JSON list of C-alpha atoms in Angstrom, two decimals:
[
{"chain": "A", "resi": 324, "resn": "UNK", "atom": "CA", "xyz": [-47.20, -58.69, -1.25]},
{"chain": "A", "resi": 325, "resn": "UNK", "atom": "CA", "xyz": [-43.60, -58.17, -1.16]},
{"chain": "A", "resi": 326, "resn": "UNK", "atom": "CA", "xyz": [-41.79, -55.08, -3.16]},
{"chain": "A", "resi": 327, "resn": "UNK", "atom": "CA", "xyz": [-38.25, -55.20, -4.53]},
{"chain": "A", "resi": 328, "resn": "UNK", "atom": "CA", "xyz": [-36.28, -52.20, -4.81]},
{"chain": "A", "resi": 329, "resn": "UNK", "atom": "CA", "xyz": [-33.34, -51.24, -6.42]},
{"chain": "A", "resi": 330, "resn": "UNK", "atom": "CA", "xyz": [-30.90, -49.65, -4.69]},
{"chain": "A", "resi": 331, "resn": "UNK", "atom": "CA", "xyz": [-27.72, -48.08, -6.51]},
{"chain": "A", "resi": 332, "resn": "UNK", "atom": "CA", "xyz": [-24.60, -45.97, -5.91]},
{"chain": "A", "resi": 333, "resn": "UNK", "atom": "CA", "xyz": [-23.60, -48.08, -3.42]},
{"chain": "A", "resi": 334, "resn": "UNK", "atom": "CA", "xyz": [-19.51, -48.23, -1.91]},
{"chain": "A", "resi": 335, "resn": "UNK", "atom": "CA", "xyz": [-17.74, -51.30, -3.37]},
{"chain": "A", "resi": 336, "resn": "UNK", "atom": "CA", "xyz": [-17.34, -52.50, 0.17]},
{"chain": "A", "resi": 337, "resn": "UNK", "atom": "CA", "xyz": [-21.27, -52.71, 1.26]},
{"chain": "A", "resi": 338, "resn": "UNK", "atom": "CA", "xyz": [-22.29, -56.42, 2.28]},
{"chain": "A", "resi": 339, "resn": "UNK", "atom": "CA", "xyz": [-25.79, -58.12, 1.64]},
{"chain": "A", "resi": 340, "resn": "UNK", "atom": "CA", "xyz": [-25.72, -57.68, 6.29]},
{"chain": "A", "resi": 341, "resn": "UNK", "atom": "CA", "xyz": [-25.26, -54.00, 5.79]},
{"chain": "A", "resi": 342, "resn": "UNK", "atom": "CA", "xyz": [-28.26, -53.31, 4.05]},
{"chain": "A", "resi": 343, "resn": "UNK", "atom": "CA", "xyz": [-30.20, -55.68, 5.52]},
{"chain": "A", "resi": 344, "resn": "UNK", "atom": "CA", "xyz": [-29.61, -53.82, 8.82]},
{"chain": "A", "resi": 345, "resn": "UNK", "atom": "CA", "xyz": [-30.00, -50.39, 6.99]},
{"chain": "A", "resi": 346, "resn": "UNK", "atom": "CA", "xyz": [-33.12, -51.21, 5.31]},
{"chain": "A", "resi": 347, "resn": "UNK", "atom": "CA", "xyz": [-34.59, -52.88, 8.34]},
{"chain": "A", "resi": 348, "resn": "UNK", "atom": "CA", "xyz": [-34.97, -48.66, 10.01]},
{"chain": "A", "resi": 349, "resn": "UNK", "atom": "CA", "xyz": [-37.80, -49.38, 6.96]},
{"chain": "A", "resi": 350, "resn": "UNK", "atom": "CA", "xyz": [-39.66, -52.22, 7.35]},
{"chain": "A", "resi": 351, "resn": "UNK", "atom": "CA", "xyz": [-39.31, -56.21, 7.37]},
{"chain": "A", "resi": 352, "resn": "UNK", "atom": "CA", "xyz": [-36.16, -56.51, 4.88]},
{"chain": "A", "resi": 353, "resn": "UNK", "atom": "CA", "xyz": [-37.38, -60.16, 2.83]},
{"chain": "A", "resi": 354, "resn": "UNK", "atom": "CA", "xyz": [-33.93, -60.47, 1.04]},
{"chain": "A", "resi": 355, "resn": "UNK", "atom": "CA", "xyz": [-30.93, -58.19, 0.14]},
{"chain": "A", "resi": 356, "resn": "UNK", "atom": "CA", "xyz": [-29.30, -59.47, -3.22]},
{"chain": "A", "resi": 357, "resn": "UNK", "atom": "CA", "xyz": [-26.14, -57.16, -3.34]},
{"chain": "A", "resi": 358, "resn": "UNK", "atom": "CA", "xyz": [-25.16, -57.57, -7.44]},
{"chain": "A", "resi": 359, "resn": "UNK", "atom": "CA", "xyz": [-21.49, -59.50, -8.08]},
{"chain": "A", "resi": 360, "resn": "UNK", "atom": "CA", "xyz": [-18.93, -59.01, -11.04]},
{"chain": "A", "resi": 361, "resn": "UNK", "atom": "CA", "xyz": [-19.43, -62.35, -12.01]},
{"chain": "A", "resi": 362, "resn": "UNK", "atom": "CA", "xyz": [-15.43, -62.97, -12.74]},
{"chain": "A", "resi": 363, "resn": "UNK", "atom": "CA", "xyz": [-13.52, -60.85, -9.81]},
{"chain": "A", "resi": 364, "resn": "UNK", "atom": "CA", "xyz": [-16.43, -61.58, -7.28]},
{"chain": "A", "resi": 365, "resn": "UNK", "atom": "CA", "xyz": [-16.38, -57.78, -6.39]},
{"chain": "A", "resi": 366, "resn": "UNK", "atom": "CA", "xyz": [-19.43, -55.90, -6.26]},
{"chain": "A", "resi": 367, "resn": "UNK", "atom": "CA", "xyz": [-20.82, -53.97, -9.22]},
{"chain": "A", "resi": 368, "resn": "UNK", "atom": "CA", "xyz": [-22.42, -50.98, -6.95]},
{"chain": "A", "resi": 369, "resn": "UNK", "atom": "CA", "xyz": [-25.67, -51.93, -7.14]},
{"chain": "A", "resi": 370, "resn": "UNK", "atom": "CA", "xyz": [-28.14, -53.76, -5.12]},
{"chain": "A", "resi": 371, "resn": "UNK", "atom": "CA", "xyz": [-31.72, -55.75, -4.59]},
{"chain": "A", "resi": 372, "resn": "UNK", "atom": "CA", "xyz": [-34.04, -55.16, -1.43]},
{"chain": "A", "resi": 373, "resn": "UNK", "atom": "CA", "xyz": [-37.23, -56.91, -0.83]},
{"chain": "A", "resi": 374, "resn": "UNK", "atom": "CA", "xyz": [-39.07, -55.67, 1.72]},
{"chain": "A", "resi": 375, "resn": "UNK", "atom": "CA", "xyz": [-42.52, -57.76, 3.18]},
{"chain": "A", "resi": 376, "resn": "UNK", "atom": "CA", "xyz": [-45.00, -55.26, 1.65]},
{"chain": "A", "resi": 377, "resn": "UNK", "atom": "CA", "xyz": [-45.41, -52.13, -0.77]},
{"chain": "A", "resi": 378, "resn": "UNK", "atom": "CA", "xyz": [-46.26, -49.38, 2.15]},
{"chain": "A", "resi": 379, "resn": "UNK", "atom": "CA", "xyz": [-42.80, -50.51, 3.53]},
{"chain": "A", "resi": 380, "resn": "UNK", "atom": "CA", "xyz": [-40.98, -50.12, 0.58]},
{"chain": "A", "resi": 381, "resn": "UNK", "atom": "CA", "xyz": [-42.17, -46.65, -0.15]},
{"chain": "A", "resi": 382, "resn": "UNK", "atom": "CA", "xyz": [-40.82, -45.76, 3.48]},
{"chain": "A", "resi": 383, "resn": "UNK", "atom": "CA", "xyz": [-37.73, -47.25, 2.09]},
{"chain": "A", "resi": 384, "resn": "UNK", "atom": "CA", "xyz": [-37.37, -44.82, -0.52]},
{"chain": "A", "resi": 385, "resn": "UNK", "atom": "CA", "xyz": [-38.56, -42.04, 1.16]},
{"chain": "A", "resi": 386, "resn": "UNK", "atom": "CA", "xyz": [-35.63, -42.74, 4.42]},
{"chain": "A", "resi": 387, "resn": "UNK", "atom": "CA", "xyz": [-33.18, -44.05, 1.88]},
{"chain": "A", "resi": 388, "resn": "UNK", "atom": "CA", "xyz": [-33.01, -41.99, -1.61]},
{"chain": "A", "resi": 389, "resn": "UNK", "atom": "CA", "xyz": [-30.50, -39.51, -1.32]},
{"chain": "A", "resi": 390, "resn": "UNK", "atom": "CA", "xyz": [-28.82, -41.56, 1.86]},
{"chain": "A", "resi": 391, "resn": "UNK", "atom": "CA", "xyz": [-25.32, -40.89, 2.04]},
{"chain": "A", "resi": 392, "resn": "UNK", "atom": "CA", "xyz": [-23.35, -43.87, 2.70]},
{"chain": "A", "resi": 393, "resn": "UNK", "atom": "CA", "xyz": [-19.71, -43.59, 2.92]},
{"chain": "A", "resi": 394, "resn": "UNK", "atom": "CA", "xyz": [-19.50, -40.62, 1.08]},
{"chain": "A", "resi": 395, "resn": "UNK", "atom": "CA", "xyz": [-21.87, -42.09, -1.66]},
{"chain": "A", "resi": 396, "resn": "UNK", "atom": "CA", "xyz": [-25.51, -41.01, -2.28]},
{"chain": "A", "resi": 397, "resn": "UNK", "atom": "CA", "xyz": [-27.57, -43.69, -2.59]},
{"chain": "A", "resi": 398, "resn": "UNK", "atom": "CA", "xyz": [-30.14, -44.25, -5.50]},
{"chain": "A", "resi": 399, "resn": "UNK", "atom": "CA", "xyz": [-33.62, -46.20, -4.20]},
{"chain": "A", "resi": 400, "resn": "UNK", "atom": "CA", "xyz": [-35.97, -46.52, -6.44]},
{"chain": "A", "resi": 401, "resn": "UNK", "atom": "CA", "xyz": [-39.02, -49.61, -7.01]},
{"chain": "A", "resi": 402, "resn": "UNK", "atom": "CA", "xyz": [-37.06, -52.33, -9.19]},
{"chain": "A", "resi": 403, "resn": "UNK", "atom": "CA", "xyz": [-38.31, -52.92, -12.93]},
{"chain": "A", "resi": 404, "resn": "UNK", "atom": "CA", "xyz": [-38.66, -56.59, -14.60]},
{"chain": "A", "resi": 405, "resn": "UNK", "atom": "CA", "xyz": [-35.88, -57.94, -15.65]},
{"chain": "A", "resi": 406, "resn": "UNK", "atom": "CA", "xyz": [-35.11, -57.73, -19.36]},
{"chain": "A", "resi": 407, "resn": "UNK", "atom": "CA", "xyz": [-35.02, -60.00, -21.82]},
{"chain": "A", "resi": 408, "resn": "UNK", "atom": "CA", "xyz": [-31.98, -60.19, -23.27]},
{"chain": "A", "resi": 409, "resn": "UNK", "atom": "CA", "xyz": [-30.95, -62.25, -26.90]},
{"chain": "A", "resi": 410, "resn": "UNK", "atom": "CA", "xyz": [-28.05, -64.17, -27.00]},
{"chain": "A", "resi": 411, "resn": "UNK", "atom": "CA", "xyz": [-27.01, -62.76, -30.64]},
{"chain": "A", "resi": 412, "resn": "UNK", "atom": "CA", "xyz": [-25.27, -59.41, -29.32]},
{"chain": "A", "resi": 413, "resn": "UNK", "atom": "CA", "xyz": [-27.22, -56.99, -31.19]},
{"chain": "A", "resi": 414, "resn": "UNK", "atom": "CA", "xyz": [-29.62, -57.07, -33.98]},
{"chain": "A", "resi": 415, "resn": "UNK", "atom": "CA", "xyz": [-27.68, -55.01, -36.51]},
{"chain": "A", "resi": 416, "resn": "UNK", "atom": "CA", "xyz": [-25.64, -58.00, -38.04]},
{"chain": "A", "resi": 417, "resn": "UNK", "atom": "CA", "xyz": [-27.16, -61.67, -38.16]},
{"chain": "A", "resi": 418, "resn": "UNK", "atom": "CA", "xyz": [-24.41, -62.87, -40.42]},
{"chain": "A", "resi": 419, "resn": "UNK", "atom": "CA", "xyz": [-22.10, -65.76, -38.34]},
{"chain": "A", "resi": 420, "resn": "UNK", "atom": "CA", "xyz": [-19.07, -64.46, -37.68]},
{"chain": "A", "resi": 421, "resn": "UNK", "atom": "CA", "xyz": [-16.21, -65.26, -39.82]},
{"chain": "A", "resi": 422, "resn": "UNK", "atom": "CA", "xyz": [-12.58, -64.30, -39.01]},
{"chain": "A", "resi": 423, "resn": "UNK", "atom": "CA", "xyz": [-11.59, -64.28, -42.85]},
{"chain": "A", "resi": 424, "resn": "UNK", "atom": "CA", "xyz": [-14.00, -60.87, -42.95]},
{"chain": "A", "resi": 425, "resn": "UNK", "atom": "CA", "xyz": [-11.33, -58.26, -42.32]},
{"chain": "A", "resi": 426, "resn": "UNK", "atom": "CA", "xyz": [-8.92, -59.75, -45.36]},
{"chain": "A", "resi": 427, "resn": "UNK", "atom": "CA", "xyz": [-11.90, -59.48, -47.65]},
{"chain": "A", "resi": 428, "resn": "UNK", "atom": "CA", "xyz": [-12.61, -55.79, -46.97]},
{"chain": "A", "resi": 429, "resn": "UNK", "atom": "CA", "xyz": [-9.54, -54.66, -47.52]},
{"chain": "A", "resi": 430, "resn": "UNK", "atom": "CA", "xyz": [-9.38, -56.45, -50.65]},
{"chain": "A", "resi": 431, "resn": "UNK", "atom": "CA", "xyz": [-11.76, -55.00, -52.16]},
{"chain": "A", "resi": 432, "resn": "UNK", "atom": "CA", "xyz": [-12.05, -51.73, -54.44]},
{"chain": "A", "resi": 433, "resn": "UNK", "atom": "CA", "xyz": [-12.48, -48.92, -53.12]},
{"chain": "A", "resi": 434, "resn": "UNK", "atom": "CA", "xyz": [-10.46, -48.83, -50.39]},
{"chain": "A", "resi": 435, "resn": "UNK", "atom": "CA", "xyz": [-7.54, -50.04, -48.13]},
{"chain": "A", "resi": 436, "resn": "UNK", "atom": "CA", "xyz": [-3.65, -49.15, -49.50]},
{"chain": "A", "resi": 437, "resn": "UNK", "atom": "CA", "xyz": [-3.04, -47.22, -52.64]},
{"chain": "A", "resi": 438, "resn": "UNK", "atom": "CA", "xyz": [-0.69, -48.67, -55.53]},
{"chain": "A", "resi": 439, "resn": "UNK", "atom": "CA", "xyz": [1.38, -46.71, -57.39]}
]
């Protein structure tokens, strides 16, 4: 069964083929996914590498966690499951956005500008 690894602290210049070549030293690489910024297309400095077995994944962690690549120490750990995200942007305020809310606050008593 394949095992997915998180690879962090990557140099921004790292390409998928670079990681595939590096991690092939630990075993069979099933897939490599360098995470990129949606707007710029630039690497975000982390990736996911999927190894063909759990034992190969453990070997990759031993070999490459702390490994120095272009003066950066890699962080290699088992990948955690993706967390569900809510579309609201946070649970603290569920009111709909109203642009005039700021104006109402400044006109309320107990704040705002002083009048003499």
